[in-house]
């Protein structure tokens, strides 16, 4: 939530890199944006409610090209509002010290009210309702001549989470950044230094990066980077190379990132799977888990924590681990888990799922599980993310950057990774070599199976056209396809703004069926796997109430196809793979419904991609 960019150079004007960096980070929040620029004349701040394009337009009016060259140091921010309305006054950067100091912040200062009251007593006048402005004044209050020390002194008084960047005309040419609970990455260019909430705002300049750790505070100048702990002791952090380039975060000819990312799934899955199947043992090799066969065999219970789409992938995981490895598995919404004083210990394996690796509740669930002595692993997509690092062991998805706020390729990659974990765990227990071989061969076919769904994009668009006007939809599935129904409903809600509910197919008649009519399409997950005949019965119940039924059906399954009003056809796949092929069809369906309704697909209202607040 919220994106931060900082830029320090001797010669390159900062405005361009700051604004293009913000555009890359807009998925993190997009209700207002701003920049602060430093020159020999002091600091200038430009901010604007609305998207980064509105800020860009403001800068075009207010800051002529000829003047831009003098600003080679600056900070910038795109906001997802937590404290205060999304107005220009509440937009970052916030200033203090009579406009000499500017600061941008991602996170939440929990004790902001107490700090604010203290500062007000000392005569500080606040211009916004934000917690961030408090931090700006606090840093200014501690500034006795060394900027980094002032930031450390202020942050030691703060409860909560932050990624910050600050500049002050009392310390020309210097930017101080810090993180705790909100990500911050420093890009080390040949002549320039770029700081950002994630590497997508950096790779256009350099692929050499330093991932700051919680508690790090860094002084950045065009000449160098000086990293300290909050107690102001020097620390050293290694420079790492990002293993993808700018092309991965461009639309590449697609109208939307969501569509591009849906179509990237065959490649993403190939990358998730590559080198991780062991044909010789009919199992999977997931060395990042760092668990010996003895440790795996000792696992008594699995708990999978996540939020949103990641939680849905975890719910698929329950079926995989229970059926393949005989291990009781509870998928848990991460926020509920962390506050439930969870009963986990050394025999339990807690697996955290997170595309971004930064989701606040999932991170807190990881910390709570580590505290309680459980085995903890993470399945994350973003390399170097906080959850991946804190869990210490895990599997990277290697699905490539996911830019669209609606998660698509991360879901299928998560399910593929969970499937390989279940295969590995199963083979340490009762899963036979033959069953392991069969499953490994199925997993290897995933890219091909998903390509077959994508080949039906036009057909799916045609079905979407018939239902794009609906105000309400139901999605039903049973067993391993129930989480797929939840995920289909979530996709339609978030990108098409259609009220959609996912239900266990059998649950519909326990209440929700009262809402069915010819105006409420029901999407039924009808892949040809055990239990399908029961869901077909539920389809009849819906049709008897005049509800049109869109079935996700297996190719060649004439009985299922003729039971529904419209069919989204997916290739025949084993039970374990059926959620993946079904969800890909539902992603396309949601995408086309949203497109036909004229929605802002990649940046739906009120959402942000990386939810770093509770
Ligand atoms: O980065 P994470 O996987 O931890 O994010 C979890 C959810 O915030 C995320 O899946 C969200 O539900 C997406 N908007 C779903 O499309």
XYZ file of C-alpha atoms and ligand atoms in Angstrom:
630
model
C 0.000 0.000 0.000
C 1.421 3.323 -1.101
C 4.456 3.509 -3.302
C 7.641 5.421 -2.550
C 10.338 6.527 -4.950
C 13.526 8.441 -4.246
C 16.181 9.574 -6.712
C 19.644 10.987 -6.126
C 22.005 12.057 -8.879
C 24.716 14.603 -9.564
C 23.508 15.362 -13.074
C 20.258 13.599 -14.035
C 17.077 15.599 -13.412
C 14.940 13.781 -10.840
C 11.406 14.571 -12.075
C 11.325 12.026 -14.921
C 12.614 9.060 -12.899
C 10.382 9.961 -9.940
C 7.186 10.181 -11.989
C 7.892 7.102 -14.097
C 8.791 5.234 -10.891
C 5.447 6.264 -9.389
C 3.627 4.988 -12.493
C 5.285 1.599 -11.968
C 4.187 1.585 -8.335
C 0.674 2.841 -8.951
C -0.668 -0.667 -8.336
C 0.166 -0.047 -4.654
C -2.325 2.793 -4.355
C -3.591 5.500 -6.617
C -5.740 8.046 -4.819
C -3.206 10.905 -4.752
C 0.430 11.490 -5.616
C 3.201 13.970 -5.004
C 6.885 14.832 -5.351
C 9.377 16.910 -3.373
C 12.405 18.236 -5.242
C 15.571 19.741 -3.851
C 17.772 22.400 -5.413
C 20.102 25.073 -4.124
C 16.996 27.254 -3.626
C 15.397 24.801 -1.187
C 12.632 22.219 -1.470
C 9.596 22.430 -3.751
C 6.570 20.177 -3.272
C 3.947 19.360 -5.904
C 0.992 17.153 -5.011
C -2.362 16.306 -6.441
C -5.433 14.221 -5.570
C -6.068 11.473 -8.141
C -3.757 9.288 -10.158
C -0.109 9.786 -11.065
C -1.256 11.121 -14.455
C -2.917 14.037 -12.611
C 0.376 14.815 -10.857
C 2.189 14.587 -14.171
C -0.255 17.091 -15.664
C 0.283 19.411 -12.686
C 4.048 19.215 -13.121
C 3.708 19.919 -16.843
C 1.856 23.143 -15.953
C 3.882 24.201 -12.934
C 7.430 23.145 -13.703
C 8.717 23.999 -17.202
C 11.230 21.569 -18.730
C 13.950 24.226 -18.596
C 13.656 24.468 -14.824
C 13.734 20.745 -14.160
C 17.464 20.301 -14.690
C 18.270 21.962 -11.362
C 16.452 19.282 -9.367
C 18.627 16.177 -9.210
C 17.428 14.906 -5.813
C 13.845 14.149 -4.888
C 11.277 11.880 -3.284
C 7.820 10.883 -4.494
C 4.746 8.995 -3.348
C 1.529 7.448 -4.633
C -1.058 6.951 -1.901
C -3.640 4.445 -0.719
C -5.401 6.391 2.019
C -5.318 5.064 5.588
C -5.613 8.243 7.706
C -7.651 11.019 6.120
C -9.493 11.427 2.841
C -7.704 11.125 -0.505
C -7.312 14.906 -0.839
C -4.401 17.002 -2.060
C -3.752 18.190 1.519
C -3.411 14.616 2.732
C -1.230 13.596 -0.210
C 2.483 13.020 0.449
C 5.160 14.416 0.675
C 4.449 16.097 4.014
C 6.621 18.978 5.083
C 8.011 20.303 8.368
C 10.638 22.784 9.525
C 8.970 25.609 7.599
C 9.061 23.651 4.338
C 12.741 22.717 4.672
C 12.041 19.038 5.295
C 9.860 16.719 3.181
C 8.968 13.111 3.907
C 7.031 10.284 2.224
C 5.785 7.241 4.085
C 4.243 3.840 3.441
C 2.738 2.124 6.496
C 0.947 3.202 9.645
C 2.213 5.125 12.669
C 0.079 3.576 15.393
C 0.948 6.068 18.146
C 0.478 9.073 15.864
C -2.256 10.611 18.064
C -0.016 10.761 21.153
C 2.938 12.033 19.125
C 0.746 14.638 17.455
C -0.561 15.907 20.801
C 3.012 16.260 22.092
C 4.105 18.173 19.000
C 1.029 20.421 19.110
C 1.916 21.362 22.696
C 5.270 22.504 21.342
C 3.501 24.746 18.844
C 3.515 22.586 15.711
C 0.588 23.353 13.389
C -0.608 20.422 11.281
C -1.863 20.850 7.735
C -3.235 17.327 7.173
C -5.016 14.497 8.967
C -2.275 11.991 8.229
C -0.052 10.016 10.564
C 2.843 10.786 8.209
C 2.891 14.511 8.887
C 3.555 13.654 12.539
C 6.666 11.779 11.495
C 7.921 14.674 9.376
C 7.659 17.057 12.370
C 9.215 14.520 14.697
C 12.280 14.163 12.466
C 12.569 17.959 12.237
C 12.359 18.223 16.040
C 15.316 15.841 16.457
C 17.496 17.433 13.787
C 20.579 18.707 15.590
C 22.854 18.698 12.551
C 22.986 15.054 11.460
C 20.017 14.023 9.312
C 20.416 10.264 9.696
C 20.619 10.582 13.501
C 17.466 12.725 13.485
C 15.578 10.056 11.540
C 16.852 7.317 13.903
C 15.850 9.351 16.978
C 12.365 9.950 15.570
C 11.797 6.371 14.473
C 12.791 4.990 17.861
C 9.720 6.795 19.235
C 7.360 5.353 16.669
C 5.091 2.297 16.986
C 3.857 0.839 13.745
C 5.185 0.193 10.281
C 7.027 2.381 7.856
C 8.992 2.662 4.700
C 10.110 6.294 4.487
C 12.227 8.628 2.415
C 13.085 12.140 3.589
C 15.064 15.107 2.317
C 15.977 18.368 4.025
C 17.476 21.538 2.636
C 19.545 21.729 5.824
C 21.345 18.637 4.444
C 21.642 19.287 0.708
C 22.284 16.359 -1.608
C 21.219 13.843 1.031
C 18.229 11.562 1.315
C 17.534 9.345 4.326
C 15.396 6.239 3.961
C 14.287 3.632 6.507
C 12.077 0.597 6.754
C 10.168 -1.457 9.281
C 7.371 -3.678 8.014
C 7.060 -1.882 4.653
C 9.437 -2.791 1.845
C 12.190 -0.565 0.537
C 14.783 -1.392 -2.102
C 17.805 0.658 -3.160
C 18.898 0.481 -6.799
C 22.609 1.077 -7.188
C 23.184 2.648 -10.601
C 26.508 3.694 -12.083
C 25.853 7.378 -11.529
C 22.455 7.539 -9.845
C 20.753 5.914 -6.874
C 17.049 5.025 -7.027
C 15.012 3.982 -4.003
C 11.589 2.395 -4.312
C 9.000 0.266 -2.585
C 9.783 -2.463 -5.070
C 12.177 -3.245 -7.861
C 9.661 -2.558 -10.635
C 10.401 1.176 -10.221
C 14.131 0.495 -10.342
C 14.852 -1.944 -13.178
C 14.666 0.751 -15.860
C 17.839 2.214 -14.272
C 19.700 -0.715 -12.800
C 19.338 -4.383 -11.865
C 21.812 -4.070 -8.966
C 19.762 -3.719 -5.799
C 19.998 -3.774 -2.025
C 16.951 -5.056 -0.141
C 16.830 -3.140 3.136
C 15.879 -5.125 6.222
C 13.547 -4.049 8.995
C 15.336 -1.610 11.268
C 17.699 -0.368 8.525
C 18.198 3.357 8.019
C 20.259 4.523 5.029
C 21.851 7.808 4.056
C 21.856 8.127 0.286
C 23.819 10.603 -1.784
C 24.762 10.417 -5.467
C 28.173 9.275 -4.259
C 27.168 6.419 -2.032
C 24.955 4.536 0.359
C 25.572 4.318 4.052
C 23.388 1.843 5.953
C 22.884 1.882 9.729
C 20.716 0.231 12.346
C 18.121 2.244 14.234
C 20.735 2.620 16.995
C 22.915 4.310 14.391
C 25.494 1.510 14.158
C 26.806 0.752 10.625
C 25.460 -2.440 8.992
C 26.346 -4.018 5.678
C 23.879 -5.375 3.133
C 24.820 -7.235 -0.032
C 24.075 -5.973 -3.525
C 21.948 -8.492 -5.442
C 21.043 -8.776 -9.119
C 17.374 -8.736 -10.193
C 16.813 -11.707 -12.515
C 14.236 -10.080 -14.831
C 14.184 -6.938 -16.910
C 11.874 -4.087 -17.813
C 10.035 -6.079 -20.532
C 8.447 -8.217 -17.807
C 6.548 -5.218 -16.464
C 5.420 -3.681 -19.752
C 2.057 -4.496 -21.334
C 3.726 -5.999 -24.387
C 0.842 -5.268 -26.769
C -1.949 -6.390 -24.425
C -4.710 -3.947 -23.563
C -4.368 -4.674 -19.855
C -1.809 -6.211 -17.528
C -4.497 -8.593 -16.288
C -4.923 -10.111 -19.754
C -1.169 -10.228 -20.297
C -0.693 -12.007 -16.994
C -3.485 -14.491 -17.717
C -1.773 -15.300 -21.005
C 1.626 -15.581 -19.337
C 0.440 -18.552 -17.290
C 1.859 -21.348 -19.463
C 5.331 -19.775 -19.180
C 4.862 -18.861 -15.537
C 3.870 -22.430 -14.698
C 6.795 -23.811 -16.681
C 9.064 -21.604 -14.552
C 7.394 -22.675 -11.306
C 7.845 -26.327 -12.206
C 11.261 -26.187 -13.898
C 13.853 -28.388 -12.190
C 11.486 -29.285 -9.389
C 10.148 -32.654 -10.565
C 12.172 -35.782 -9.932
C 11.203 -38.460 -12.471
C 13.659 -40.899 -10.879
C 11.832 -40.844 -7.549
C 8.286 -40.031 -8.690
C 8.464 -36.992 -6.432
C 9.343 -33.311 -6.316
C 12.601 -31.617 -5.388
C 11.963 -28.484 -3.395
C 15.307 -27.868 -1.794
C 14.294 -24.396 -0.575
C 12.036 -26.062 1.967
C 15.167 -27.288 3.713
C 13.310 -30.188 5.346
C 14.780 -33.667 5.593
C 12.592 -36.725 4.894
C 12.640 -37.351 8.657
C 11.336 -33.846 9.380
C 8.708 -34.178 6.669
C 7.596 -37.536 8.017
C 7.219 -36.022 11.503
C 4.772 -33.308 10.390
C 1.483 -33.884 12.192
C -0.582 -31.070 10.751
C -0.367 -28.365 8.127
C -1.700 -24.853 8.478
C -1.805 -22.715 5.343
C -2.129 -18.976 5.919
C -2.904 -16.280 3.361
C -5.383 -13.620 2.280
C -7.595 -13.154 -0.784
C -6.505 -15.152 -3.782
C -3.614 -16.653 -1.828
C -6.089 -17.957 0.748
C -8.077 -19.576 -2.062
C -4.921 -21.297 -3.306
C -4.357 -22.456 0.278
C -7.865 -23.883 0.358
C -7.024 -25.962 -2.711
C -3.916 -27.020 -0.786
C -6.089 -28.601 1.918
C -7.478 -31.096 -0.607
C -4.018 -31.784 -2.021
C -2.249 -32.395 1.291
C -5.071 -34.426 2.770
C -5.585 -36.642 -0.274
C -1.940 -37.100 -1.310
C -0.094 -36.980 2.003
C -2.781 -37.891 4.578
C -1.856 -34.828 6.609
C -4.722 -32.868 8.235
C -4.570 -29.367 6.777
C -6.301 -26.152 7.824
C -6.304 -23.157 5.517
C -6.577 -20.028 7.663
C -7.270 -16.409 6.792
C -4.038 -14.823 8.008
C -5.602 -12.004 10.080
C -7.978 -14.394 11.855
C -5.120 -16.789 12.496
C -2.717 -14.230 13.928
C -5.276 -12.907 16.428
C -6.669 -16.291 17.453
C -3.774 -17.229 19.718
C -3.287 -20.146 17.335
C -2.480 -23.595 18.639
C 0.642 -24.464 16.661
C 3.908 -25.997 17.755
C 6.915 -28.029 16.663
C 4.888 -30.789 14.946
C 2.976 -28.311 12.813
C 4.065 -26.985 9.456
C 2.786 -23.481 8.760
C 2.927 -22.529 5.084
C 2.448 -18.855 4.254
C 1.178 -18.001 0.778
C 1.718 -14.523 -0.610
C 2.308 -13.238 -4.112
C 3.831 -9.982 -2.884
C 5.472 -11.415 0.202
C 4.505 -8.179 1.974
C 0.909 -8.700 3.126
C 0.844 -7.416 6.710
C -1.461 -10.064 8.161
C 0.345 -12.937 6.481
C 3.656 -11.592 7.734
C 2.260 -11.352 11.266
C 0.992 -14.946 10.997
C 4.508 -16.049 10.009
C 6.017 -14.229 12.974
C 3.464 -15.691 15.391
C 4.111 -19.207 14.077
C 7.888 -18.813 14.376
C 7.399 -17.514 17.932
C 5.425 -20.648 18.767
C 8.081 -22.994 17.448
C 6.259 -24.289 14.351
C 8.066 -25.211 11.149
C 7.416 -22.258 8.857
C 7.775 -22.001 5.079
C 6.667 -19.413 2.576
C 5.516 -19.607 -1.025
C 6.094 -16.116 -2.403
C 6.448 -14.687 -5.869
C 8.456 -11.561 -5.111
C 12.076 -12.482 -4.557
C 13.627 -10.937 -1.451
C 10.222 -10.009 -0.026
C 9.783 -9.740 3.721
C 7.719 -12.904 4.196
C 10.155 -14.944 2.109
C 13.090 -13.657 4.127
C 11.518 -13.971 7.553
C 10.144 -17.466 6.951
C 13.709 -18.430 6.117
C 12.692 -21.444 4.047
C 10.303 -21.804 1.174
C 9.666 -21.938 -2.511
C 9.697 -19.007 -4.886
C 6.918 -19.158 -7.474
C 9.023 -17.674 -10.299
C 5.801 -16.563 -11.997
C 7.370 -13.218 -12.968
C 6.164 -9.799 -11.838
C 2.393 -9.510 -11.380
C 1.333 -5.925 -11.990
C -2.454 -6.097 -12.283
C -4.123 -5.674 -8.898
C -6.199 -8.785 -9.589
C -4.000 -11.769 -8.941
C -4.047 -14.390 -11.718
C -0.792 -16.116 -12.538
C 0.217 -16.126 -8.872
C -2.824 -18.292 -8.080
C -2.026 -20.989 -10.621
C 1.661 -20.915 -9.671
C 0.754 -21.227 -5.973
C -1.461 -24.228 -6.625
C 1.282 -25.829 -8.756
C 3.828 -25.245 -5.972
C 1.460 -26.634 -3.338
C 0.865 -29.650 -5.538
C 4.591 -30.325 -5.743
C 4.870 -29.906 -1.965
C 2.004 -32.351 -1.437
C 3.649 -34.779 -3.830
C 6.924 -34.553 -1.923
C 5.232 -34.900 1.452
C 3.069 -37.752 0.144
C 6.108 -39.649 -1.107
C 7.706 -39.484 2.350
C 4.560 -41.209 3.622
C 2.058 -43.486 1.879
C 1.913 -42.213 -1.696
C 3.088 -44.993 -3.993
C 5.800 -44.640 -6.579
C 3.209 -45.272 -9.335
C 0.888 -42.565 -8.023
C 3.864 -40.217 -7.675
C 4.923 -40.887 -11.270
C 1.413 -40.287 -12.544
C 1.127 -37.003 -10.683
C 4.577 -35.765 -11.714
C 3.666 -36.438 -15.339
C 0.375 -34.532 -14.913
C 2.142 -31.571 -13.308
C 4.582 -31.447 -16.226
C 1.566 -31.060 -18.567
C 0.244 -27.981 -16.785
C 1.604 -25.390 -19.259
C 0.033 -27.319 -22.148
C -3.306 -27.689 -20.339
C -3.470 -23.983 -19.519
C -2.583 -23.096 -23.126
C -5.592 -25.139 -24.211
C -7.867 -23.001 -21.996
C -6.332 -19.796 -23.342
C -6.974 -20.969 -26.902
C -10.672 -20.654 -26.081
C -10.399 -16.977 -25.161
C -12.765 -15.867 -27.940
C -15.412 -18.409 -26.960
C -15.172 -17.302 -23.325
C -15.473 -13.654 -24.409
C -18.648 -14.616 -26.271
C -20.170 -16.154 -23.145
C -19.111 -13.139 -21.068
C -20.968 -10.903 -23.508
C -24.244 -12.668 -22.706
C -23.853 -12.094 -18.957
C -21.948 -8.800 -18.684
C -25.169 -6.965 -17.763
C -25.914 -9.093 -14.673
C -25.821 -7.339 -11.296
C -25.445 -10.505 -9.226
C -23.788 -13.854 -9.840
C -23.288 -17.043 -7.871
C -20.336 -19.372 -8.274
C -20.673 -22.948 -7.037
C -18.230 -25.815 -6.729
C -17.652 -28.801 -4.471
C -14.568 -30.390 -2.986
C -11.390 -29.178 -4.612
C -13.470 -26.969 -6.930
C -15.091 -25.032 -4.074
C -12.054 -22.729 -3.656
C -12.078 -22.328 -7.461
C -15.665 -21.035 -7.142
C -14.544 -18.551 -4.472
C -11.704 -17.381 -6.676
C -14.004 -16.972 -9.707
C -16.405 -14.879 -7.609
C -13.543 -12.757 -6.226
C -12.241 -12.014 -9.725
C -15.674 -10.865 -10.946
C -16.178 -8.716 -7.834
C -12.867 -6.944 -7.954
C -12.458 -6.264 -11.668
C -16.061 -6.095 -12.934
C -17.762 -4.687 -9.787
C -20.446 -7.352 -10.048
C -21.829 -8.648 -6.778
C -20.710 -12.275 -6.815
C -20.765 -14.962 -4.148
C -18.968 -18.268 -4.069
C -20.664 -21.210 -2.374
C -20.156 -24.891 -1.812
C -22.528 -26.358 -4.394
C -24.474 -28.209 -1.712
C -24.901 -25.097 0.421
C -26.910 -23.165 -2.148
C -30.187 -24.731 -1.139
C -29.620 -23.851 2.509
C -30.541 -20.240 1.886
C -28.924 -18.501 -1.099
C -31.217 -20.284 -3.567
C -33.925 -17.859 -2.393
C -32.153 -15.185 -4.429
C -32.127 -17.076 -7.721
C -34.154 -15.871 -10.695
C -33.641 -15.490 -14.433
C -31.522 -12.415 -13.585
C -28.948 -14.251 -11.448
C -26.529 -16.353 -13.480
C -24.932 -19.260 -11.629
C -21.421 -20.296 -12.642
C -21.042 -24.005 -11.860
C -17.655 -25.721 -11.635
C -18.391 -28.964 -13.461
C -15.043 -30.480 -14.443
C -15.395 -34.215 -14.880
C -14.011 -35.346 -11.523
C -15.588 -37.350 -8.690
C -18.562 -35.465 -7.229
C -19.506 -33.912 -10.558
C -22.822 -35.803 -10.646
C -23.841 -34.148 -7.364
C -23.046 -30.679 -8.700
C -25.040 -31.510 -11.826
C -27.978 -32.138 -9.481
C -27.452 -28.670 -7.995
C -27.401 -27.236 -11.507
C -30.870 -28.722 -12.086
C -32.076 -27.048 -8.890
C -30.817 -23.689 -10.189
C -32.343 -24.122 -13.615
C -35.667 -25.072 -12.046
C -35.593 -21.544 -10.530
C -35.003 -20.095 -14.033
C -31.392 -19.150 -13.252
C -29.143 -19.383 -16.312
C -26.162 -21.656 -15.593
C -22.683 -21.171 -17.036
C -20.818 -24.453 -16.623
C -17.060 -24.849 -16.581
C -17.068 -28.254 -18.246
C -14.515 -30.757 -19.461
C -13.951 -30.959 -23.207
C -16.005 -33.818 -24.657
C -18.305 -34.078 -21.634
C -21.565 -33.815 -23.564
C -23.735 -34.604 -20.528
C -22.368 -31.660 -18.541
C -22.452 -29.336 -21.548
C -26.094 -30.111 -22.240
C -27.062 -29.558 -18.605
C -26.015 -25.905 -18.665
C -27.112 -22.787 -20.516
C -23.590 -21.867 -21.646
C -20.296 -23.700 -21.325
C -16.725 -22.597 -20.688
C -14.791 -25.610 -21.951
C -11.549 -26.740 -20.299
C -9.280 -29.663 -21.207
C -9.521 -32.979 -19.366
C -7.206 -32.859 -16.345
C -6.754 -34.958 -13.222
C -8.573 -33.999 -10.016
C -5.530 -32.223 -8.579
C -5.164 -30.008 -11.655
C -8.852 -29.298 -12.159
C -8.860 -26.070 -10.052
C -6.059 -24.632 -12.192
C -7.713 -25.155 -15.582
C -11.114 -24.095 -14.210
C -9.806 -20.899 -12.624
C -7.990 -19.851 -15.808
C -11.350 -20.011 -17.647
C -12.942 -17.949 -14.850
C -10.135 -15.371 -14.972
C -10.862 -14.839 -18.671
C -14.600 -14.713 -17.998
C -14.124 -12.039 -15.290
C -11.736 -10.098 -17.504
C -14.194 -9.960 -20.406
C -17.167 -9.084 -18.194
C -15.085 -6.211 -16.766
C -13.954 -5.072 -20.219
C -17.521 -5.067 -21.513
C -18.668 -3.091 -18.476
C -15.941 -0.516 -19.134
C -14.168 -1.059 -15.795
C -10.677 0.061 -14.872
C -9.339 -3.449 -14.966
C -5.771 -3.141 -13.742
C -6.500 -0.687 -10.959
C -9.966 -1.409 -9.563
C -11.448 1.190 -7.237
C -10.499 1.083 -3.552
C -7.950 -1.703 -4.003
C -4.192 -1.895 -3.841
C -2.022 -4.794 -4.796
C 0.165 -5.044 -1.777
C -1.849 -4.833 1.434
C 0.726 -3.776 3.998
C -1.789 -2.565 6.586
C -3.856 -4.815 8.853
O 0.366 -10.572 -2.103
P -0.616 -11.508 -1.481
O -0.788 -12.773 -2.245
O -0.313 -11.780 -0.037
O -1.992 -10.729 -1.524
C -3.134 -11.260 -0.930
C -4.375 -10.538 -1.381
O -4.319 -9.192 -1.021
C -4.577 -10.637 -2.898
O -4.623 -11.964 -3.320
C -5.889 -9.935 -3.299
O -6.983 -10.631 -2.795
C -5.969 -9.793 -4.814
N -6.497 -8.509 -5.158
C -6.817 -10.832 -5.446
O -6.923 -10.679 -6.818
